[in-house]
Every structure is written in C-alpha cells, then in structure tokens.
Amino acid sequence: MILTVDDDPGISRAVARDLRRRYGQDNRIVRAESAVQALEALRELTLRGEQVAVLLADYRMPDMTGVEFLEQAMDVFPSARRVLLTAYADTGAAIDAINLVDLDHYLLKPWDPPEEKLYPVVDGLLEAWRGSDRGPVTETRIVGHRWSARSHEVRDFLARNQVSYRWYLADEPEGRRLLDAAGADGLTLPVIVTPGGEALIAPTDAELATRVGLPTTPSTDFYDVIVIGGGPAGLGAAVYAASEGLRTVLVERTATGGQAGQSSRIENYLGFPDGVSGSQLTDRARRQASRFGAELLTTREAVGLSSKGSARAVRFSDGSELHAHAIILATGVSYRQLGAPGLGELTSRGVFYGSALTEAPDCADQDVYVVGGANSAGQAAVYFARTARSVTILLRGRTLTSSMSHYLSEQISRTANIEVLPCTEVVAAHGNGHLERLELRHTPSGAVRAVDSSWLFVFIGATPRTDWLDGVVARDAAGFVLAGPDLAVDGGRPAGWDLDREPYHLETSLPGVFVAGDARADSMKRVASAVGDGAMAVALVHRYLERR
C-alpha cells in the first residue's frame, strides 16, 4: 500500500492520481482526507495483515499536523517510509520533523512535474522498503547481557549491516523463553535466533553473516578491480568502477560505511541540505553500487597483498585469495584507544570507541561523556543530547573551534544539556563488570576529580588499518599509505619502481595498487574528499589498464 492524506480534496485527488499513474499496477493507492481517517485506515490494514510501504502526509491539517500523524502512524507501521508534503513557508517544520519522526523526505507543493519531483523520491523509498525487514516474523532476535562485550559487537554488526533485529535481555521473561527454546544454558551468550528459526550460540561474525543472508562469497576468483574497504572511499570507488563496466568486488571486514556510516548525522555533505545520517548515506551508496553490478562482500579480512605477474592478489584471513588487474586500498582508519587504567577491561562494557549508536537508546536519562574534539565527537554529542540527561565533552585542547566545523561547534554551544570541559583528560575508569566511575584530570592545574557515569564514548585521532601492508607498499611513519608524488625519493622515482613512467597520483609503490580515502597520507579526513578519492582512483585504474 501507498497511503496519502491531505485535507484539501483537490490536492488529495491529485496526489492519488499521480501515484496511481506510476505505481497503481503493483501497489494499492489509499487516499484519506483527514489524519483521523488515515489512522483508521491504517488500523484496518493491520488487522487484515496487509503492508504499507510509503506514507505521504500534508503538514497543515486541521485535526492534527502531518508530523503528529506520522508520529502515530509509526506505531502502526514502523517500517513504512515517511514523506511530508509541505508549502515553502513550512520547510522549517519539515526539517525539524527529520529527527522527530525519522522523516525520509519532504516534498514541496506543487510537485509538478511528477517525473522529476515525485517519482524519483517514491522510487527510492519503495526500493529501500522492499530491502528492509517489515515484520516480526522476519526479524533476527538476539539474547544477551546488557554489559556483554560480545553482545554489543553482535548488535553493532547487525545494525551497521542494515539487518533488523530485536534485542532481549537473558534475565527477562522473553529472553529466557528464547534460550529455553534454543536449548541454550544461558552461560554462553549471545544467542541469535535467525528469521528461519535457527539458533546460533555465540557465532562468529562470518557465521552470523552467512545465516542472516549477507553476501560473503565471491562469484569468481578474478576481477578487473578489487576494492578493499567499504567506507565512503571504497563505496565511491565501487560505484564508479561498476558503472563504467569494470568487474568490481568490494570486500569489507565488518560492515560498509566505515566511520562515516556510524555517524548520527552528517550536515555538510553536498546535496543534503537537511543533513543525512551515516547509515542512510551508506545504504544509498551500497544499493547504488549493487545496482551497477558491483559485488559487496562482508566479513572478509584482508591480510596479504602481492604481485602475481601482471595480476595483483589479495589474501584473506581464511586462507583464500582473490585476483584482479588492479586493487584500490580504502581501508580507512580506526579510533585510537585511551591508555588510562581500567579502560581496556571495560571496553564495550560502558566504554565505546566510535559512535556506538546501538547503545544510544540505553543512554536515555543518563549522564554521557564524550572524548574528542573533531566532528565525529561533536555529531555524537548532539545525537546523545536528544535523550540523555547530560552530555559532557572532554576536550584535550582549549576550544572546539580549532578542530571542529563551525556549524557543529555553534550547534553544541546552543544545546543546553551539553557541557564542554577543555584541557581535561580521562586518567582512570572503575567498575564491576561495567563502567561506573571515571577519574578526570584538569591538565593545567593537575586537579583530579571523580564522576559517576556508565557511558564513555571515545573519538580520538586516527590509526590507519595498514599493518598488513608492511613491506608491501610504502607507508609514512604513522602507517598511512604514500602515493603519487609523495613517493618520490630526492625528486626521483620511488625505490624499486621499474616502470618508464611516474606513479599516478593515487598509485602506491606497487604499480596497479591505488589508495583512496583516510588511509592515504595527508588525506582530508572528510566524507566528500574520500568519495572523490574513490572516483579518482577508478579513473587512474583505467589509465593503468590502458598502459599495461
């Protein structure tokens, strides 16, 4: 079903007419002229066991606003995609609704011509809806402990791979019922029940990926290009390579999206004036790459790289190999870990590296601490502030403005429940099984004080995931991959370079192997520049293939 509601009969009929013209063959179009009437229709559809894919609601209606209607409709059909129809004067309300009801899109009236302004939006929403879980019978269920590191990892893995799941605590009635049905003793957790009813006891990521339908096996052993890493640079490379006819496979060790995919909201990415969450951007890029024919594989950890004649080979942790004419390294970076006493033992038990959005619901009405002064830390702080009692940013420097985008630091300064503590560091963490208390030091004075909290999220620095490339391609002292002009030694070609040309701009010291995104030395560490690197790397792959 596609349901539209507008209190203006003329507009209501016009919306339904345009929708039937394009979607009437495969979808039933339901039209309502009031929010109350629309909610009644939704409840009837629920009783009949039918599904609603898209909801389009006018913002200004007499009995309730479109935002209020969509908020109630979410309780009936939570998976339905949501669109607000609004006049230009109401765009501010539409932007506010993005966070309130997780709005997917808003359309300005009039939407003529529908071929340009209406249909592309609805096409994308229907495609996204068809690719998502839409009912309890198809959901993966997880039973675990709240402060279990592995339970957190499983939840994070499924969430980042866009796999819908339900989470149950092992000591709650439904959790115990599932454990009994699975024949589990409750000691080895987590237990995962797949949509098909299969019980998995503490599975590896690879086992879990296979059981929930994530692709892990390549269709062949030779490609034109292998992209290693599924962040913005890797996804950008996969989209451009596949769209230009190259046989392309992207391999990712955990989930596509990288650090950007974990961001609660990216506000300064070109083409998204209202911001976009990292998961939404990742989902669109993944579907785009797949539509062009790229293979996207998960739980594939690259551990070796080598030359085999004119081909390049990647070896994985399971001993298997893939071969290609060219390789693009887009392995990204990971957050550095704090070395203070107690933090290591409490990692994933209240101490999290990265946004860990899977834990955000449990932070409601809690005191949350965020370490870091760059955009990723700021985005997380703003996100947590929506539901947390307080959010405290622990900053090593004196101000946010030196390392954070202006728009974000301004947003933080306007958020009442966010406090910034400059020149402050974590010196110890304490807790019995999970984080309970932090010790903070004010560095200029040396004064140390203790604060009670069960939630610490760390966003400090960037460590490249390139140890497995040691001795294969040139890296700088910090481990970032050198490419192009940065490879030159005393103005000449890099050591061991035997080709009659200089390395291309993103080409590493191993010909035919390119680097893109945050893993590259002196990269910008921004989503837009990473995507640009991915696109440029594909153009250079073409040049390399032509001159081999």
Coordinates of C-alpha atoms in Angstrom, one line a residue:
M1 CA 0.0 0.0 0.0
I2 CA 0.9 3.6 -0.5
L3 CA -1.2 5.9 1.7
T4 CA -1.6 9.6 1.1
V5 CA -3.5 12.0 3.4
D6 CA -4.4 15.7 2.7
D7 CA -7.4 17.7 4.0
D8 CA -7.6 19.6 0.6
P9 CA -9.8 17.3 -1.6
G10 CA -8.3 18.7 -4.8
I11 CA -4.7 18.1 -3.7
S12 CA -5.6 14.7 -2.2
R13 CA -7.1 13.6 -5.6
A14 CA -4.1 15.0 -7.5
V15 CA -1.6 13.1 -5.3
A16 CA -3.5 9.8 -5.6
R17 CA -3.8 10.3 -9.4
D18 CA -0.1 10.8 -9.9
L19 CA 0.7 7.8 -7.7
R20 CA -1.7 5.5 -9.5
R21 CA -0.4 6.5 -12.8
R22 CA 3.1 5.3 -11.9
Y23 CA 2.6 2.7 -9.1
G24 CA -1.0 1.5 -9.5
Q25 CA -0.1 -1.7 -11.2
D26 CA 2.0 -3.1 -8.3
N27 CA 0.7 -1.1 -5.4
R28 CA -2.7 -0.2 -4.0
I29 CA -3.1 3.6 -3.5
V30 CA -5.1 4.5 -0.4
R31 CA -6.4 8.1 -0.1
A32 CA -7.6 9.9 3.0
E33 CA -8.8 13.4 3.6
S34 CA -8.0 13.6 7.3
A35 CA -5.5 12.3 9.7
V36 CA -8.1 10.6 11.8
Q37 CA -9.5 8.8 8.7
A38 CA -6.0 7.8 7.7
L39 CA -5.2 6.3 11.1
E40 CA -8.4 4.3 10.9
A41 CA -7.4 3.0 7.5
L42 CA -4.0 2.0 8.8
R43 CA -5.5 0.1 11.7
E44 CA -7.9 -1.8 9.3
L45 CA -4.9 -2.7 7.1
T46 CA -3.1 -4.0 10.1
L47 CA -6.0 -6.3 11.1
R48 CA -6.1 -7.6 7.5
G49 CA -2.4 -8.4 7.7
E50 CA -1.5 -6.0 4.8
Q51 CA 1.6 -3.9 4.5
V52 CA 2.1 -0.1 4.0
A53 CA 5.3 0.8 2.2
V54 CA 5.0 4.6 2.0
L55 CA 3.1 7.3 3.9
L56 CA 2.7 10.8 2.4
A57 CA 1.1 13.4 4.7
D58 CA 0.3 17.0 4.3
Y59 CA 1.9 19.2 7.0
R60 CA -1.1 21.5 7.6
M61 CA -4.3 19.6 8.6
P62 CA -7.0 20.8 11.0
D63 CA -7.2 17.9 13.4
M64 CA -3.5 17.2 13.7
T65 CA -0.4 18.2 11.8
G66 CA 1.3 15.8 9.3
V67 CA 4.1 15.4 11.8
E68 CA 1.7 14.3 14.5
F69 CA 0.0 11.9 12.1
L70 CA 3.3 10.3 11.1
E71 CA 4.4 10.0 14.7
Q72 CA 1.2 8.0 15.4
A73 CA 1.4 6.1 12.2
M74 CA 4.9 4.9 13.2
D75 CA 3.4 2.8 15.9
V76 CA 1.1 1.0 13.4
F77 CA 3.6 0.6 10.5
P78 CA 7.1 1.3 11.8
S79 CA 8.8 0.2 8.6
A80 CA 6.8 2.4 6.3
R81 CA 8.8 5.2 4.7
R82 CA 7.6 8.7 5.6
V83 CA 7.2 11.8 3.4
L84 CA 5.8 15.2 4.4
L85 CA 4.0 17.4 1.9
T86 CA 4.7 21.0 2.7
A87 CA 4.5 24.5 1.3
Y88 CA 7.7 26.5 1.1
A89 CA 6.8 28.5 4.2
D90 CA 6.7 25.3 6.3
T91 CA 10.1 23.9 5.3
G92 CA 11.4 24.7 8.7
A93 CA 8.9 22.4 10.3
A94 CA 9.8 19.7 7.8
I95 CA 13.4 20.0 8.7
D96 CA 12.6 19.7 12.4
A97 CA 10.5 16.6 11.6
I98 CA 13.5 14.8 10.2
N99 CA 14.7 14.0 13.7
L100 CA 11.2 13.8 15.4
V101 CA 9.7 11.1 13.2
D102 CA 12.8 10.0 11.3
L103 CA 11.4 11.6 8.2
D104 CA 12.7 10.1 4.9
H105 CA 11.8 13.0 2.7
Y106 CA 9.8 16.2 2.4
L107 CA 8.2 17.4 -0.9
L108 CA 7.3 21.0 -1.7
K109 CA 3.9 21.6 -3.2
P110 CA 3.3 21.7 -6.1
W111 CA 5.4 18.8 -7.2
D112 CA 5.0 19.2 -10.9
P113 CA 6.3 17.6 -13.0
P114 CA 6.0 14.4 -11.0
E115 CA 8.5 12.7 -13.3
E116 CA 11.2 14.9 -11.8
K117 CA 10.0 15.8 -8.3
L118 CA 7.7 13.0 -7.1
Y119 CA 8.5 9.7 -8.8
P120 CA 12.3 9.6 -8.1
V121 CA 11.6 10.1 -4.4
V122 CA 8.9 7.4 -4.2
D123 CA 11.1 5.0 -6.4
G124 CA 13.9 5.3 -3.9
L125 CA 11.6 4.8 -0.8
L126 CA 9.9 1.7 -2.3
E127 CA 13.3 0.2 -3.1
A128 CA 14.5 0.8 0.4
W129 CA 11.3 -0.6 1.9
R130 CA 11.4 -3.7 -0.2
G131 CA 15.0 -4.3 1.0
S132 CA 14.1 -4.0 4.7
D133 CA 12.6 -6.3 7.2
R134 CA 8.9 -5.5 7.6
G135 CA 7.5 -7.7 10.4
P136 CA 8.4 -9.6 13.5
V137 CA 8.4 -12.9 11.6
T138 CA 11.4 -11.8 9.6
E139 CA 13.5 -10.3 12.4
T140 CA 16.7 -11.7 13.8
R141 CA 16.4 -12.0 17.6
I142 CA 19.4 -11.6 20.0
V143 CA 19.5 -12.7 23.6
G144 CA 22.4 -11.5 25.7
H145 CA 23.6 -9.5 28.7
R146 CA 23.5 -5.7 28.7
W147 CA 27.2 -5.4 29.6
S148 CA 28.5 -8.2 27.5
A149 CA 31.1 -7.1 25.0
R150 CA 30.2 -9.8 22.5
S151 CA 26.5 -8.9 22.7
H152 CA 27.4 -5.3 21.9
E153 CA 29.6 -6.4 19.0
V154 CA 26.8 -8.6 17.5
R155 CA 24.2 -5.8 17.8
D156 CA 26.6 -3.3 16.3
F157 CA 27.5 -5.7 13.4
L158 CA 23.8 -6.3 12.5
A159 CA 22.9 -2.6 12.8
R160 CA 25.7 -1.5 10.6
N161 CA 24.8 -4.1 8.0
Q162 CA 21.2 -2.8 8.0
V163 CA 19.9 -6.1 9.4
S164 CA 16.8 -5.6 11.5
Y165 CA 16.8 -7.3 14.9
R166 CA 15.2 -7.4 18.3
W167 CA 17.2 -7.4 21.5
Y168 CA 16.2 -9.3 24.6
L169 CA 18.0 -9.5 28.0
A170 CA 18.8 -13.0 29.1
D171 CA 17.2 -12.4 32.5
E172 CA 13.9 -11.2 31.2
P173 CA 10.9 -13.5 30.5
E174 CA 11.0 -13.4 26.7
G175 CA 14.8 -13.8 26.7
R176 CA 14.6 -16.9 29.0
R177 CA 11.8 -18.3 26.8
L178 CA 14.0 -18.0 23.7
L179 CA 17.0 -19.5 25.5
D180 CA 14.9 -22.5 26.6
A181 CA 13.6 -22.9 23.0
A182 CA 17.1 -22.8 21.7
G183 CA 18.3 -25.4 24.2
A184 CA 20.9 -22.9 25.5
D185 CA 22.2 -22.9 29.0
G186 CA 22.3 -19.1 29.3
L187 CA 26.0 -19.2 30.1
T188 CA 27.3 -18.9 26.6
L189 CA 25.9 -15.7 25.1
P190 CA 24.8 -14.1 23.0
V191 CA 22.3 -16.5 21.4
I192 CA 20.9 -15.4 18.0
V193 CA 17.7 -16.8 16.5
T194 CA 17.6 -16.2 12.7
P195 CA 14.4 -15.4 10.8
G196 CA 14.2 -19.0 9.8
G197 CA 14.2 -20.2 13.4
E198 CA 17.8 -21.4 13.6
A199 CA 19.5 -20.8 16.9
L200 CA 23.2 -19.7 16.9
I201 CA 25.1 -19.8 20.1
A202 CA 27.9 -17.2 20.3
P203 CA 28.6 -17.3 16.5
T204 CA 31.5 -15.6 14.7
D205 CA 30.7 -12.6 12.5
A206 CA 31.3 -14.8 9.4
E207 CA 28.9 -17.5 10.7
L208 CA 26.3 -14.8 11.6
A209 CA 26.6 -13.0 8.2
T210 CA 26.0 -16.3 6.3
R211 CA 22.9 -17.2 8.4
V212 CA 21.2 -13.8 8.1
G213 CA 21.8 -13.6 4.3
L214 CA 24.7 -11.2 4.0
P215 CA 26.9 -12.0 1.0
T216 CA 30.3 -13.3 2.0
T217 CA 31.5 -15.4 -1.0
P218 CA 32.7 -14.0 -4.3
S219 CA 31.2 -15.3 -7.6
T220 CA 34.6 -15.7 -9.2
D221 CA 38.3 -15.5 -8.3
F222 CA 39.3 -12.9 -10.8
Y223 CA 38.1 -9.3 -11.2
D224 CA 39.1 -6.1 -13.0
V225 CA 39.3 -4.3 -9.7
I226 CA 39.2 -5.3 -6.0
V227 CA 38.2 -2.5 -3.6
I228 CA 39.4 -3.3 -0.1
G229 CA 37.3 -1.4 2.5
G230 CA 33.7 -0.2 2.4
G231 CA 33.8 3.3 3.8
P232 CA 32.9 6.4 1.6
A233 CA 36.1 6.0 -0.4
G234 CA 35.5 2.3 -1.1
L235 CA 31.8 2.7 -1.9
G236 CA 32.6 5.6 -4.2
A237 CA 35.2 3.5 -6.0
A238 CA 32.8 0.6 -6.3
V239 CA 30.0 2.8 -7.7
Y240 CA 32.3 4.5 -10.3
A241 CA 34.1 1.3 -11.3
A242 CA 31.0 -0.8 -11.7
S243 CA 29.1 2.0 -13.5
E244 CA 31.9 2.1 -16.1
G245 CA 31.8 -1.6 -16.8
L246 CA 34.6 -2.9 -14.7
R247 CA 34.1 -6.3 -13.0
T248 CA 34.2 -5.0 -9.4
V249 CA 34.2 -6.6 -6.0
L250 CA 34.3 -4.7 -2.7
V251 CA 35.4 -6.6 0.4
E252 CA 34.8 -5.3 3.9
R253 CA 35.8 -6.9 7.2
T254 CA 32.8 -5.8 9.2
A255 CA 30.2 -3.5 7.5
T256 CA 30.1 -1.0 4.8
G257 CA 30.1 2.7 5.8
G258 CA 33.3 2.9 7.9
Q259 CA 33.4 5.6 10.5
A260 CA 31.1 7.8 8.4
G261 CA 28.4 5.0 8.4
Q262 CA 28.3 5.2 12.2
S263 CA 27.7 9.0 12.3
S264 CA 24.3 10.1 13.7
R265 CA 24.1 13.0 11.2
I266 CA 26.4 14.5 8.6
E267 CA 25.3 18.1 8.0
N268 CA 27.9 19.4 5.5
Y269 CA 27.8 16.7 2.7
L270 CA 27.0 18.2 -0.7
G271 CA 23.4 17.6 -1.9
F272 CA 21.8 17.0 1.5
P273 CA 20.8 20.5 2.8
D274 CA 18.9 18.9 5.8
G275 CA 21.7 16.6 6.7
V276 CA 21.8 12.8 6.4
S277 CA 22.7 10.1 8.8
G278 CA 25.7 7.9 8.1
S279 CA 23.6 4.8 7.8
Q280 CA 21.2 6.4 5.3
L281 CA 24.1 7.6 3.2
T282 CA 25.8 4.2 3.4
D283 CA 22.6 2.4 2.5
R284 CA 22.1 4.5 -0.6
A285 CA 25.7 4.1 -1.7
R286 CA 25.5 0.3 -1.2
R287 CA 22.3 0.0 -3.2
Q288 CA 23.7 2.2 -5.9
A289 CA 26.9 0.1 -6.2
S290 CA 24.8 -3.1 -6.3
R291 CA 22.5 -1.7 -9.0
F292 CA 25.6 -1.1 -11.2
G293 CA 26.7 -4.7 -10.7
A294 CA 29.4 -4.5 -8.0
E295 CA 29.7 -7.4 -5.6
L296 CA 29.8 -6.3 -1.9
L297 CA 31.2 -8.9 0.5
T298 CA 31.4 -8.7 4.2
T299 CA 33.4 -10.4 6.9
R300 CA 36.4 -10.6 4.6
E301 CA 39.5 -9.5 6.3
A302 CA 42.5 -8.8 4.0
V303 CA 45.8 -10.0 5.5
G304 CA 48.2 -10.1 2.5
L305 CA 48.9 -8.3 -0.8
S306 CA 51.2 -9.5 -3.6
S307 CA 52.0 -9.4 -7.3
K308 CA 51.4 -12.4 -9.5
G309 CA 52.7 -11.4 -12.9
S310 CA 50.5 -8.7 -14.3
A311 CA 47.8 -9.5 -11.7
R312 CA 47.5 -8.4 -8.1
A313 CA 46.4 -10.8 -5.4
V314 CA 44.7 -10.3 -2.0
R315 CA 44.9 -13.0 0.6
F316 CA 42.2 -13.2 3.3
S317 CA 42.3 -14.4 6.9
D318 CA 40.6 -17.7 5.9
G319 CA 43.4 -18.5 3.5
S320 CA 41.5 -17.8 0.3
E321 CA 42.7 -15.4 -2.4
L322 CA 41.2 -13.1 -5.0
H323 CA 43.0 -11.8 -8.0
A324 CA 42.5 -8.7 -10.2
H325 CA 44.1 -6.4 -12.7
A326 CA 44.1 -3.6 -10.1
I327 CA 43.4 -3.0 -6.5
I328 CA 42.1 0.0 -4.6
L329 CA 43.0 0.3 -0.9
A330 CA 40.3 2.1 1.0
T331 CA 40.8 0.5 4.4
G332 CA 40.2 3.7 6.4
V333 CA 41.2 4.3 9.9
S334 CA 40.2 3.3 13.4
Y335 CA 39.9 5.5 16.6
R336 CA 42.9 5.4 18.8
Q337 CA 42.4 3.9 22.2
L338 CA 42.9 5.6 25.5
G339 CA 45.6 4.0 27.7
A340 CA 44.2 5.0 31.1
P341 CA 44.0 2.3 33.7
G342 CA 40.7 0.4 33.7
L343 CA 39.5 1.4 30.2
G344 CA 40.8 -1.7 28.5
E345 CA 38.8 -4.1 30.7
L346 CA 35.7 -2.1 30.3
T347 CA 35.7 -1.7 26.5
S348 CA 32.2 -2.5 25.2
R349 CA 31.1 -2.6 28.8
G350 CA 30.4 1.1 29.0
V351 CA 33.5 2.3 27.2
F352 CA 33.0 2.5 23.4
Y353 CA 35.2 3.6 20.6
G354 CA 33.2 5.4 17.9
S355 CA 29.6 6.4 18.0
A356 CA 28.1 3.0 19.0
L357 CA 24.6 4.2 18.1
T358 CA 23.3 0.8 19.0
E359 CA 23.8 1.8 22.7
A360 CA 22.1 5.2 22.3
P361 CA 18.6 4.0 23.5
D362 CA 20.1 2.8 26.8
C363 CA 21.6 6.3 27.3
A364 CA 18.2 7.9 27.8
D365 CA 18.2 10.0 31.0
Q366 CA 21.8 9.1 31.7
D367 CA 25.0 11.2 32.1
V368 CA 27.1 10.6 29.0
Y369 CA 30.8 11.5 28.5
V370 CA 32.4 12.0 25.0
V371 CA 36.1 12.3 24.5
G372 CA 37.3 14.2 21.4
G373 CA 37.1 17.5 19.7
A374 CA 36.6 16.7 16.0
N375 CA 33.4 16.4 14.0
S376 CA 32.7 12.8 14.9
A377 CA 32.7 13.6 18.6
G378 CA 30.5 16.6 18.1
Q379 CA 28.0 14.8 16.0
A380 CA 27.7 12.1 18.6
A381 CA 27.3 14.6 21.4
V382 CA 24.5 16.3 19.7
Y383 CA 22.8 13.0 19.0
F384 CA 23.1 11.7 22.6
A385 CA 21.8 15.1 23.9
R386 CA 18.4 14.4 22.4
T387 CA 17.7 11.8 25.1
A388 CA 20.5 11.9 27.7
R389 CA 20.2 13.8 30.9
S390 CA 23.5 15.4 30.2
V391 CA 26.4 15.1 27.7
T392 CA 29.9 16.2 28.7
I393 CA 32.6 16.7 26.0
L394 CA 36.1 16.1 27.4
L395 CA 38.5 18.2 25.3
R396 CA 42.3 17.9 25.4
G397 CA 42.7 21.4 23.9
R398 CA 41.2 24.7 24.9
T399 CA 38.4 25.2 22.4
L400 CA 36.3 23.2 19.9
T401 CA 36.8 25.7 17.1
S402 CA 40.4 24.6 16.3
S403 CA 39.3 21.1 15.3
M404 CA 35.5 21.1 14.7
S405 CA 33.4 22.6 11.9
H406 CA 32.0 25.9 12.8
Y407 CA 28.3 24.9 12.3
L408 CA 28.8 22.0 14.7
S409 CA 30.6 23.9 17.4
E410 CA 27.8 26.5 17.2
Q411 CA 25.1 23.9 17.5
I412 CA 26.8 22.5 20.6
S413 CA 27.0 25.9 22.2
R414 CA 23.2 26.3 21.8
T415 CA 22.4 22.8 23.3
A416 CA 21.5 23.3 26.9
N417 CA 22.4 19.8 28.2
I418 CA 25.9 19.7 26.5
E419 CA 28.9 20.9 28.6
V420 CA 32.4 21.2 27.2
L421 CA 35.3 20.7 29.6
P422 CA 38.5 22.0 28.0
C423 CA 42.0 20.8 29.0
T424 CA 40.5 17.7 30.5
E425 CA 41.5 14.0 30.2
V426 CA 40.4 10.6 31.5
V427 CA 43.1 9.2 33.8
A428 CA 41.2 6.1 35.1
A429 CA 38.0 4.1 34.9
H430 CA 36.4 2.0 37.5
G431 CA 33.5 -0.5 37.6
N432 CA 32.5 -4.0 38.5
G433 CA 31.6 -5.7 35.2
H434 CA 30.8 -2.4 33.5
L435 CA 31.8 1.3 33.7
E436 CA 30.6 3.0 36.9
R437 CA 33.0 5.8 37.6
L438 CA 35.6 8.0 35.7
E439 CA 38.5 10.0 37.1
L440 CA 39.1 13.2 35.2
R441 CA 42.2 15.5 35.4
H442 CA 42.3 19.1 34.6
T443 CA 45.7 19.3 32.9
P444 CA 46.8 22.9 33.7
S445 CA 46.1 22.5 37.4
G446 CA 46.6 18.7 37.8
A447 CA 43.4 18.5 39.8
V448 CA 41.7 15.1 39.6
R449 CA 38.0 14.5 40.4
A450 CA 35.7 11.5 40.1
V451 CA 32.4 11.5 38.3
D452 CA 29.7 8.7 38.2
S453 CA 28.8 7.5 34.7
S454 CA 28.2 4.2 32.9
W455 CA 28.8 5.7 29.4
L456 CA 32.0 6.9 27.8
F457 CA 32.4 7.3 24.0
V458 CA 35.8 7.9 22.6
F459 CA 36.7 9.7 19.3
I460 CA 40.4 10.5 19.4
G461 CA 42.8 10.5 16.5
A462 CA 43.0 8.1 13.6
T463 CA 45.1 5.0 13.2
P464 CA 45.3 3.6 9.7
R465 CA 44.4 -0.1 9.2
T466 CA 47.5 -0.8 7.2
D467 CA 49.7 -3.1 9.3
W468 CA 49.0 -5.9 6.9
L469 CA 50.7 -3.9 4.2
D470 CA 54.1 -3.6 5.9
G471 CA 56.9 -4.3 3.5
V472 CA 54.5 -4.4 0.5
V473 CA 53.7 -0.7 -0.1
A474 CA 55.4 2.4 1.2
R475 CA 53.9 4.0 4.3
D476 CA 54.8 7.0 6.4
A477 CA 56.0 6.9 10.0
A478 CA 52.3 6.8 11.2
G479 CA 51.4 4.0 8.9
F480 CA 49.5 6.0 6.3
V481 CA 50.0 4.8 2.7
L482 CA 52.2 7.0 0.5
A483 CA 51.1 7.6 -3.1
G484 CA 51.9 9.5 -6.3
P485 CA 54.2 12.5 -5.7
D486 CA 54.7 11.6 -2.0
L487 CA 56.7 8.5 -3.2
A488 CA 59.4 10.5 -4.9
V489 CA 62.9 10.0 -3.4
D490 CA 65.2 13.0 -3.8
G491 CA 63.0 14.2 -6.7
G492 CA 63.2 10.9 -8.5
R493 CA 61.1 7.7 -8.7
P494 CA 60.4 5.6 -5.6
A495 CA 62.8 2.8 -4.7
G496 CA 62.2 -0.4 -6.7
W497 CA 60.0 1.4 -9.3
D498 CA 60.9 -0.2 -12.6
L499 CA 58.2 1.3 -15.0
D500 CA 59.0 4.0 -17.6
R501 CA 56.6 6.4 -16.0
E502 CA 56.0 8.2 -12.7
P503 CA 53.4 6.8 -10.3
Y504 CA 49.9 8.1 -10.9
H505 CA 48.5 10.5 -8.3
L506 CA 46.9 7.8 -6.1
E507 CA 49.1 4.9 -7.1
T508 CA 51.2 3.3 -4.4
S509 CA 54.8 2.0 -4.6
L510 CA 53.3 -1.2 -6.0
P511 CA 52.1 -0.5 -9.6
G512 CA 48.4 -1.2 -10.1
V513 CA 47.6 -0.8 -6.4
F514 CA 45.9 2.5 -5.6
V515 CA 44.9 4.1 -2.3
A516 CA 41.8 6.3 -1.5
G517 CA 40.3 8.0 1.5
D518 CA 41.6 8.2 5.1
A519 CA 44.3 5.5 4.7
R520 CA 46.2 7.8 2.3
A521 CA 48.9 10.0 3.7
D522 CA 47.8 13.7 4.1
S523 CA 44.2 13.0 3.1
M524 CA 41.5 15.4 4.1
K525 CA 39.6 13.1 6.5
R526 CA 36.2 14.2 5.2
V527 CA 33.4 12.2 3.6
A528 CA 33.3 14.3 0.4
S529 CA 37.1 14.1 -0.2
A530 CA 37.0 10.3 0.4
V531 CA 34.3 9.8 -2.2
G532 CA 36.3 12.0 -4.6
D533 CA 39.4 9.9 -3.9
G534 CA 37.4 6.7 -4.8
A535 CA 36.2 8.2 -8.1
M536 CA 39.7 9.5 -9.0
A537 CA 41.2 6.1 -8.2
V538 CA 38.9 4.5 -10.7
A539 CA 39.9 7.0 -13.4
L540 CA 43.6 6.1 -12.7
V541 CA 42.8 2.4 -12.8
H542 CA 41.5 2.9 -16.4
R543 CA 44.8 4.7 -17.3
Y544 CA 46.8 2.0 -15.7
L545 CA 44.9 -0.8 -17.6
E546 CA 45.4 1.1 -20.9
R547 CA 49.2 1.3 -20.5
R548 CA 49.9 -2.1 -19.1

